[in-house]
Tab-separated table of C-alpha atoms in Angstrom:
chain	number	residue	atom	x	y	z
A	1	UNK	CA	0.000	0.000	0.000
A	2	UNK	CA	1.394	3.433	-1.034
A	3	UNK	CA	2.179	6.126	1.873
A	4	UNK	CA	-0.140	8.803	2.135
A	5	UNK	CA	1.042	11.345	-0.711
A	6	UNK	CA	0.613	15.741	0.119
A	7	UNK	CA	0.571	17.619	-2.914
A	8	UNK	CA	1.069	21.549	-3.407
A	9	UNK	CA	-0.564	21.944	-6.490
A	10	UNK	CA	-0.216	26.071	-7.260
A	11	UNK	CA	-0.575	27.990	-10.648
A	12	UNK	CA	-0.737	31.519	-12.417
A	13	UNK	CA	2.026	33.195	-10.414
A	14	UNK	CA	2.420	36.075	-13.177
A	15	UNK	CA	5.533	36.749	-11.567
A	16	UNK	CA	7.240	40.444	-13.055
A	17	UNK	CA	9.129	42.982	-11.655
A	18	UNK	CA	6.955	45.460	-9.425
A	19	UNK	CA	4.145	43.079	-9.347
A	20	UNK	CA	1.279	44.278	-6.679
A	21	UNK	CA	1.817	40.987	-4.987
A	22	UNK	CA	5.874	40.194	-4.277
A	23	UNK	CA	7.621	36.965	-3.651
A	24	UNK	CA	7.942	37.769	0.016
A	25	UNK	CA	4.341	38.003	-0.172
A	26	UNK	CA	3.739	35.203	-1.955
A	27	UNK	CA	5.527	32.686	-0.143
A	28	UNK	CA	4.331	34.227	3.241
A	29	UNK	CA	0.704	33.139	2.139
A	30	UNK	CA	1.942	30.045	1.334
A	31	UNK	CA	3.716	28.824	4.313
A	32	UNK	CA	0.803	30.305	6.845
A	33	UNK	CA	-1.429	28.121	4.872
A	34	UNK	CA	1.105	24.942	5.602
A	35	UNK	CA	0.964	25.660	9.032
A	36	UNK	CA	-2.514	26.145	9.587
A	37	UNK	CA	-3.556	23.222	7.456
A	38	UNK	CA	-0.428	20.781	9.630
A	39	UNK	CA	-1.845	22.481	12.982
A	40	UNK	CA	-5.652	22.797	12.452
A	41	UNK	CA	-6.920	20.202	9.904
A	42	UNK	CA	-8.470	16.914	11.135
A	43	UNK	CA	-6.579	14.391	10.468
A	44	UNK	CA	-3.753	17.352	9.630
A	45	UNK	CA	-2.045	17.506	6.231
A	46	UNK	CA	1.336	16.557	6.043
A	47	UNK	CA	3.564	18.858	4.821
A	48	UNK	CA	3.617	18.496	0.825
A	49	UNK	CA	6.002	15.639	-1.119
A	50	UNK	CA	5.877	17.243	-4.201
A	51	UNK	CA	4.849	20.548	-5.117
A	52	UNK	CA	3.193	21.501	-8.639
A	53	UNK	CA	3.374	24.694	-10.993
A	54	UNK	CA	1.065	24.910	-13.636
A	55	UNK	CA	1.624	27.169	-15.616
A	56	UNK	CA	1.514	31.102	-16.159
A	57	UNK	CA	4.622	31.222	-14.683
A	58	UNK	CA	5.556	34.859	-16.073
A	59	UNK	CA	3.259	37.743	-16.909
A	60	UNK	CA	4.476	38.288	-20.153
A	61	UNK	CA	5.108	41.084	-22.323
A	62	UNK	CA	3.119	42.875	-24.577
A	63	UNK	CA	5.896	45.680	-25.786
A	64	UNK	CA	6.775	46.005	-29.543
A	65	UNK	CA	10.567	46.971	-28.265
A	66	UNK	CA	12.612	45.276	-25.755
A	67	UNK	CA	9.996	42.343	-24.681
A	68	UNK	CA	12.748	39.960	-25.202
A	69	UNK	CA	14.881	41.409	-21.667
A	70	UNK	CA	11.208	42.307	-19.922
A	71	UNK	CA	10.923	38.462	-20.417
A	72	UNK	CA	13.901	37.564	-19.029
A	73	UNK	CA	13.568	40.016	-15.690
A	74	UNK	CA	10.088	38.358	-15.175
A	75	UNK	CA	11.516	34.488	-15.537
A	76	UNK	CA	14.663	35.707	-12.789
A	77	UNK	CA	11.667	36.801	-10.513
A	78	UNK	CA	10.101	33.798	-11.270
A	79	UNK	CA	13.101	31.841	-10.519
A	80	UNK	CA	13.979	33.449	-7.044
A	81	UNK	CA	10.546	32.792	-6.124
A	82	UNK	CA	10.846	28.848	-7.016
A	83	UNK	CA	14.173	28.500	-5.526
A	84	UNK	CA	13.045	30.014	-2.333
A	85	UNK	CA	9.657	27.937	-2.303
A	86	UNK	CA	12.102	24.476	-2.872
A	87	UNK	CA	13.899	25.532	0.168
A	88	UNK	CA	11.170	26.026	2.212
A	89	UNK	CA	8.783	23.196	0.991
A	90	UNK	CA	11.386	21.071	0.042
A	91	UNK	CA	14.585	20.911	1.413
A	92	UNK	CA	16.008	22.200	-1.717
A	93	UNK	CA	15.464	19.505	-3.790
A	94	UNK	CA	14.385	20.344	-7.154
A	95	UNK	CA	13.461	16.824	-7.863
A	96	UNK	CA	10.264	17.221	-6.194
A	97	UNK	CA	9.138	20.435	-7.966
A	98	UNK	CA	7.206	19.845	-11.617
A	99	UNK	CA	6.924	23.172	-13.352
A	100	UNK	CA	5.046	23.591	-16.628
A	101	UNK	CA	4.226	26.703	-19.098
A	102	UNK	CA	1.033	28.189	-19.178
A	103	UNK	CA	-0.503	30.821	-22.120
A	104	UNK	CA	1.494	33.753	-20.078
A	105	UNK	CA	4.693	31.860	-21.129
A	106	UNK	CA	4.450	32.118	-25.076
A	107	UNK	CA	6.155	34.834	-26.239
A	108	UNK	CA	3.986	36.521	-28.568
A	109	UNK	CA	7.173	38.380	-30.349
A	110	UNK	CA	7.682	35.085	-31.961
A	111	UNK	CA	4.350	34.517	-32.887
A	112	UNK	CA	3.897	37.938	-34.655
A	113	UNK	CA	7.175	37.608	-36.093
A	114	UNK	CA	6.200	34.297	-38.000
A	115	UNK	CA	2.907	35.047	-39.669
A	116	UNK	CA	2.148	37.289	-42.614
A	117	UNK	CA	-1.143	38.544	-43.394
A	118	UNK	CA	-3.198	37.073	-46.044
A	119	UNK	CA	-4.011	39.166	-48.462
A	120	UNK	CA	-7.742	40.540	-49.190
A	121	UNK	CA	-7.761	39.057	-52.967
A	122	UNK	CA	-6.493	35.406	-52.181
A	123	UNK	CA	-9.747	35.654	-49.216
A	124	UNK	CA	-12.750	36.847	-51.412
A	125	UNK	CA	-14.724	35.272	-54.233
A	126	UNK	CA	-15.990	36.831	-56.982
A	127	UNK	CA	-19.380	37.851	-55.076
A	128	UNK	CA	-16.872	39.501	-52.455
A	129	UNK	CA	-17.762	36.276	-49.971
A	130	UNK	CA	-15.166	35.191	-47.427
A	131	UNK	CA	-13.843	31.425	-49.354
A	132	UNK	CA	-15.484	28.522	-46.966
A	133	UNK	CA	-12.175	27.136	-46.852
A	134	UNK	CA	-10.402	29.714	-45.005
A	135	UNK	CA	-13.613	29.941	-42.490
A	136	UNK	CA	-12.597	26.267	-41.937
A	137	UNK	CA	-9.309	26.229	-42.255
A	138	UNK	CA	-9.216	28.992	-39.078
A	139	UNK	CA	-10.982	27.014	-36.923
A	140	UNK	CA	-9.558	23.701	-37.110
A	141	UNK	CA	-7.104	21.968	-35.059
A	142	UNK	CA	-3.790	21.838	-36.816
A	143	UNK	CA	-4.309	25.533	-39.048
A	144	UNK	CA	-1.332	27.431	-39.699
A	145	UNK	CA	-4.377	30.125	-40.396
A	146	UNK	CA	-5.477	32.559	-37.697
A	147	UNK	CA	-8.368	35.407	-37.495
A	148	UNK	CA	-7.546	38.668	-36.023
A	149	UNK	CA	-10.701	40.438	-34.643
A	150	UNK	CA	-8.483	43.541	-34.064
A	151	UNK	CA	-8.105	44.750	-37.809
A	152	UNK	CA	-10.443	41.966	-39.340
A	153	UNK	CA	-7.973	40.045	-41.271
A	154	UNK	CA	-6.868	36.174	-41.585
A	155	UNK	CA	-2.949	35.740	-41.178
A	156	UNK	CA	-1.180	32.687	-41.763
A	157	UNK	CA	2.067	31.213	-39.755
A	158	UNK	CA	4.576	31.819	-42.739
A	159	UNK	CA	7.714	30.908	-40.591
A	160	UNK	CA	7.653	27.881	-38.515
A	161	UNK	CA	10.727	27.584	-36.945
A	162	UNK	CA	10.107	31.360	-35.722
A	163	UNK	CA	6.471	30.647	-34.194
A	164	UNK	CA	8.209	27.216	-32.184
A	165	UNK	CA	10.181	29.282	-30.872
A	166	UNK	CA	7.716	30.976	-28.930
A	167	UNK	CA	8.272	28.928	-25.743
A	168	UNK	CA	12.588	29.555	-25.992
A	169	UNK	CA	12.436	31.755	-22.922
A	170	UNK	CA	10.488	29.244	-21.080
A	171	UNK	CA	13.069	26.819	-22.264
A	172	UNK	CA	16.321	28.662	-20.978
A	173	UNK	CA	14.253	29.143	-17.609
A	174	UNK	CA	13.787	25.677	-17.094
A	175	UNK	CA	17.057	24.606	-17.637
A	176	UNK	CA	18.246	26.937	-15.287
A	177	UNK	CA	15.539	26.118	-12.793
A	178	UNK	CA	16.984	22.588	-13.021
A	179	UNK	CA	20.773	23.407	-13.305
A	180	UNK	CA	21.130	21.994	-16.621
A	181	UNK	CA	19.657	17.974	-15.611
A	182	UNK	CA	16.332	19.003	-17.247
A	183	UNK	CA	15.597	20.358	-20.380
A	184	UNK	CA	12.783	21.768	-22.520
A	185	UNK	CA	12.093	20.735	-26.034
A	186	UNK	CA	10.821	23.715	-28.751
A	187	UNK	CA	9.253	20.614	-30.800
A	188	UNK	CA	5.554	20.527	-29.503
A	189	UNK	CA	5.756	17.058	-30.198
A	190	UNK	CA	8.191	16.396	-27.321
A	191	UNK	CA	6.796	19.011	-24.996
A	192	UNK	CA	6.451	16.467	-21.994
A	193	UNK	CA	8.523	15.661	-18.906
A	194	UNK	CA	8.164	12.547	-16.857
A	195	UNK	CA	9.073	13.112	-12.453
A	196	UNK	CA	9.160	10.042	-11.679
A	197	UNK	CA	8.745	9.145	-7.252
A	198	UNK	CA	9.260	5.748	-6.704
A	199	UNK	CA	8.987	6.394	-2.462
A	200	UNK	CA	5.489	6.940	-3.306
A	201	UNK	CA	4.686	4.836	-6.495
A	202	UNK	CA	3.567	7.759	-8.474
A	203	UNK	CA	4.926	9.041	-11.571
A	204	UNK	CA	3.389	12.411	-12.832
A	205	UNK	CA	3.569	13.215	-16.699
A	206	UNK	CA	3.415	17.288	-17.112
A	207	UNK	CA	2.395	18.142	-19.994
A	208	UNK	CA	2.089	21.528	-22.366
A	209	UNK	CA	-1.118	22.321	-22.953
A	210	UNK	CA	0.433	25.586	-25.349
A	211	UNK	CA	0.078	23.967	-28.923
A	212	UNK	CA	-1.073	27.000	-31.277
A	213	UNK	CA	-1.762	28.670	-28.488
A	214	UNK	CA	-0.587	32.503	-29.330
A	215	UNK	CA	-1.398	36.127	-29.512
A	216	UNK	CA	-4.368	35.248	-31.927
A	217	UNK	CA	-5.319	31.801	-30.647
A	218	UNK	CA	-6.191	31.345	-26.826
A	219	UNK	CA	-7.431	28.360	-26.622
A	220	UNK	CA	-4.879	25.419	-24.845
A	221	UNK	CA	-4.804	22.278	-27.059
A	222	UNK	CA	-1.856	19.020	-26.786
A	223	UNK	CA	-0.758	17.590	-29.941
A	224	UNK	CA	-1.798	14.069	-29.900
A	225	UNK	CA	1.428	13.344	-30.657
A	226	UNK	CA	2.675	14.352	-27.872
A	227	UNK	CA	0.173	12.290	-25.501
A	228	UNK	CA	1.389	9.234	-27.652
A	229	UNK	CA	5.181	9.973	-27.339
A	230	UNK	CA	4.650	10.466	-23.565
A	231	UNK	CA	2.282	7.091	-23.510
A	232	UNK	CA	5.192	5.259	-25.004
A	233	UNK	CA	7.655	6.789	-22.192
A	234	UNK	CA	5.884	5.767	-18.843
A	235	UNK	CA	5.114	2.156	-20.200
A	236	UNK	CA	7.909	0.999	-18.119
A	237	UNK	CA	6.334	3.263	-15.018
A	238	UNK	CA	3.357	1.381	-15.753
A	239	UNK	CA	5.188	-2.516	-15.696
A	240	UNK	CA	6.645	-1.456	-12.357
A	241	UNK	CA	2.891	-0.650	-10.884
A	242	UNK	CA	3.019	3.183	-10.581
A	243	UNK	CA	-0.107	5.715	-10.495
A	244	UNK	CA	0.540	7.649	-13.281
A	245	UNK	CA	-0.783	10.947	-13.157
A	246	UNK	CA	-1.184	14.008	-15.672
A	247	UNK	CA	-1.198	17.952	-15.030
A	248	UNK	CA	-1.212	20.687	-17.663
A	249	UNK	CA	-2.117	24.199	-17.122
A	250	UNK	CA	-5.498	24.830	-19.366
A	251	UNK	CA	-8.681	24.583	-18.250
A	252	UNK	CA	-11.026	21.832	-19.802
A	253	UNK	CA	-13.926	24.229	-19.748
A	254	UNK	CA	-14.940	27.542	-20.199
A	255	UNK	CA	-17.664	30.326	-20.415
A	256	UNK	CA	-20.121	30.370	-23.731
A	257	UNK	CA	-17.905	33.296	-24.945
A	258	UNK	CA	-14.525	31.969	-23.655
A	259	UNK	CA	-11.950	30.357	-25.726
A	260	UNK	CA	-9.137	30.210	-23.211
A	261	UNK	CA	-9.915	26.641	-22.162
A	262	UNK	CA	-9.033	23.417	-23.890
A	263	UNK	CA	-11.627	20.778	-25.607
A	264	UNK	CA	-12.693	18.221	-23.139
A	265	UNK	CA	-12.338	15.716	-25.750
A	266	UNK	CA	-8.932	15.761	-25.199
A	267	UNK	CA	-9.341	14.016	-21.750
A	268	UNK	CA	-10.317	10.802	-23.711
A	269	UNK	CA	-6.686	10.840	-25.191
A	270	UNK	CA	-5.518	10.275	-21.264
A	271	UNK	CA	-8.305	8.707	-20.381
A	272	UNK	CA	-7.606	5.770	-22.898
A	273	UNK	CA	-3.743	5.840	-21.809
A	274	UNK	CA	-4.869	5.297	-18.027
């Protein structure tokens, strides 16, 4: 029978320079809510095993010039706050913290950067109708088209390698969150990482949830290739008898007018892969 496993499970810490609610803050919150829940609960809760970001990790930046070092002062924030958090929650040891990106984390420089927009003649029929194929084309799953409410146009990702690289500053974050033992791929395909805890027969899969996600696409989404590249990774987690667990940062649904939230038909890709 498996110990009894405490999780901190947190998310959305927008962390930034001169944000109305510091680090200090932050963690302050944190461990007064560890003590009261150790002291006052019934039976109390241990403190936590593991502890769990997901997602949203920076604010982001929304500047035409200089977002790229903006970036880069939020994720050192970010990272004094996590290193201070391990050594309060966790002795300092990184192997118990799982950290994933959220929406806040894509850079939208990179996104902008890669598309072009489409122009009005290639978009219109002779009657002046939108074409039904870009109406569907901008609204399915794997599109390199997007709609832009702001100045009523379609764009189209143009540059590839530009728009993956809309997670890089997440990716040189994490690496130096983990001193260089874990890394971050820029291929959506491969945006997983496996923590595995064999003291408590649990091994957590933490996922991406930022395919085409971008400055004109909200919604969260995970390449099904990815969810089959990760299900072929923890089959030897499951021969050994592990719970195998999932977290990602979107949520699965969402207000009639939201799009922010990712389709809960997605769930049946992990639900299949247990």
């Amino acid at each position: 029978m498996r110990d009894t496993l405490s999780i901190l499970h947190i998310s959305d810490l927008h962390r930034s320079k001169g944000c109305e609610i510091s680090n200090e803050s932050l963690l302050s919150s944190l461990l007064d809510d560890r003590d009261s829940y150790m002291a006052n609960e019934n039976p109390k809760i241990k403190p936590p095993d593991i502890v769990i970001v997901s997602g949203d990790i920076i604010r982001g930046s929304n500047l035409k010039d200089g977002s790229e070092e903006e970036v880069a002062m939020q994720y050192n924030e970010a990272l004094d706050f996590l290193n201070q958090l391990t050594m309060q929650f966790l002795n300092g040891d990184k192997n118990r913290l799982v950290v994933i990106p959220g929406n806040h984390d894509i850079d939208w420089k990179y996104s902008k950067e890669s598309m072009s927009k489409v122009d009005s003649s290639e978009i219109f029929n002779g009657s002046n109708y939108v074409k039904s194929e870009y109406l569907e084309d901008a609204f399915i799953e794997h599109s390199k088209i997007r709609w832009s409410w702001k100045d009523i146009s379609f764009y189209r990702i143009v540059d590839e390698e530009k728009y993956n690289k809309r997670l890089e500053a997440f990716s040189n974050f994490y690496s130096l969150l983990y001193n260089g033992k874990r890394t971050y791929s820029l291929n959506y395909k491969e945006q997983f990482d496996i923590f595995d805890f064999p003291m408590h027969g649990t091994t957590i899969v933490a996922f991406s949830s930022c395919y085409s996600n971008d400055h004109l696409r909200h919604a969260g989404d995970i390449h099904p290739d990815c969810i089959a590249s990760a299900c072929n990774a923890i089959r030897t987690y499951r021969k050994k008898g592990r719970l195998i667990l999932a977290t990602w940062h979107h949520n699965t649904k969402g207000l009639p007018y939201d799009s922010t939230y990712m389709d809960s038909r997605k769930l049946k890709n992990f639900i299949n892969a247990g």
